[in-house]
C-alpha angles and dihedrals in degrees: 000000000000113000128208112267134211088253089058090051093047090051090050090052089060092050097049096042109120095017102057115054116244093230118212130238108243118203108217107225092185090065107100091210091054091215104105126103121175123212103204106208083164085084094067117116091261093036096253144069091252092091089074096060095039093053093046093049095049091043090060094054121103121242094259093054092048091051091054092049140232136266131202139178121215147141090237126295098060087045091057093043095053092044091050094045091047091051091051091051095042091243123146112244135197118191124194114202134178113254091242093059113126109271092227090062095044094051092045089054091052090048089065090060100258124143105243121205118189121205135168115287112274094029101075097089094050091046091052092052090048093051092043090060094040096049098029092241125158112246115228101197119209093236113340094088129090093219091052092048091049091050092051088048090067085078089065092044090058092049092056092047094049098038108022092173094054110146105187131028118193114202131175117242127209116125085358102237096122095043091046094052096039091047092052091050096045095048091049098045103026105022091168091065124094119230112212121189119212128204137169109260088234090060099033098138095126093052089053093043095051090047090053095039096239140068117275128201119229116190114258090238091059094049091046090065094080121092087222096090092178092060100056098098127093128229121265123227088264097051094040089056089055092047092052090053102039110026115084099192144346130232125192123207132201127241091250090051090052092051092048090050091052089054092048093049091050097045103035107022094033090227129134108222130178116223092265090053093050100055095089092053088047090055092050093048100040108026105047093139091058095051131079113247125248143061105351131194117198114196111221093205102187144013106192106108122165102263096228093047091046092052091049092050093048089051087059 
């Protein structure tokens, strides 16, 4: 299986320049260890890193494919990213979402002009493939796509440029596209650094799979238990191959640790993070013994929490 290379990621960086925000590294002075930097991908136009992969994937399409349109399936952030990128390119977009997706993400997707189709949870991927064939649309997968992985990898490229002596990179893992791309970039540009994947314990299929050396399948109902709605997917063969090569270890965090990290990010880092975006901070704060020491970057992957849930969490 051919893996994404640093050349692929560098090419993606040229394509997304000017459309994806080059997010800063923010040293956290409140951290008593003084070793934590945050990379707030929550500041992207759609509030999540997904814009990088979506733009790179659509940028690589030929004119005929763009004219026919694209389709994606997602619980929220990839949906918004594809809709936003398609709008910027003038490409028709259809997005299939599970009916439990946060309303704030669904409505944001519609606001970018995409046709949104809601289906029962667990059926959105199959429905997207069905409609792609029926309408001759190009599928922009949320993670099982080399162009998407390369686009997400630009996050890691920026980390190595802004903090060349980084020692630890904490990255959320769901379908694995972000961790795959970031891992490829970090290992190419800062091979001394450790890449640590972070999952909710209630959706810890990748941690188990990497421990066993093969992908494992957790029932959808089990993965749906976590508050981190953006981390309920499972890696594909493509992303799992990247994870096996580039991720040094996995850490799982509890629901209470995720909530506490969201409060810390809001009160001390002044960042709004959704649960999925807070897991890396949760790992840094609550699992020190499981992490290598040194200069650490935690990727805050998304900032689109459900408003009512966010208010409840902040209230403690």
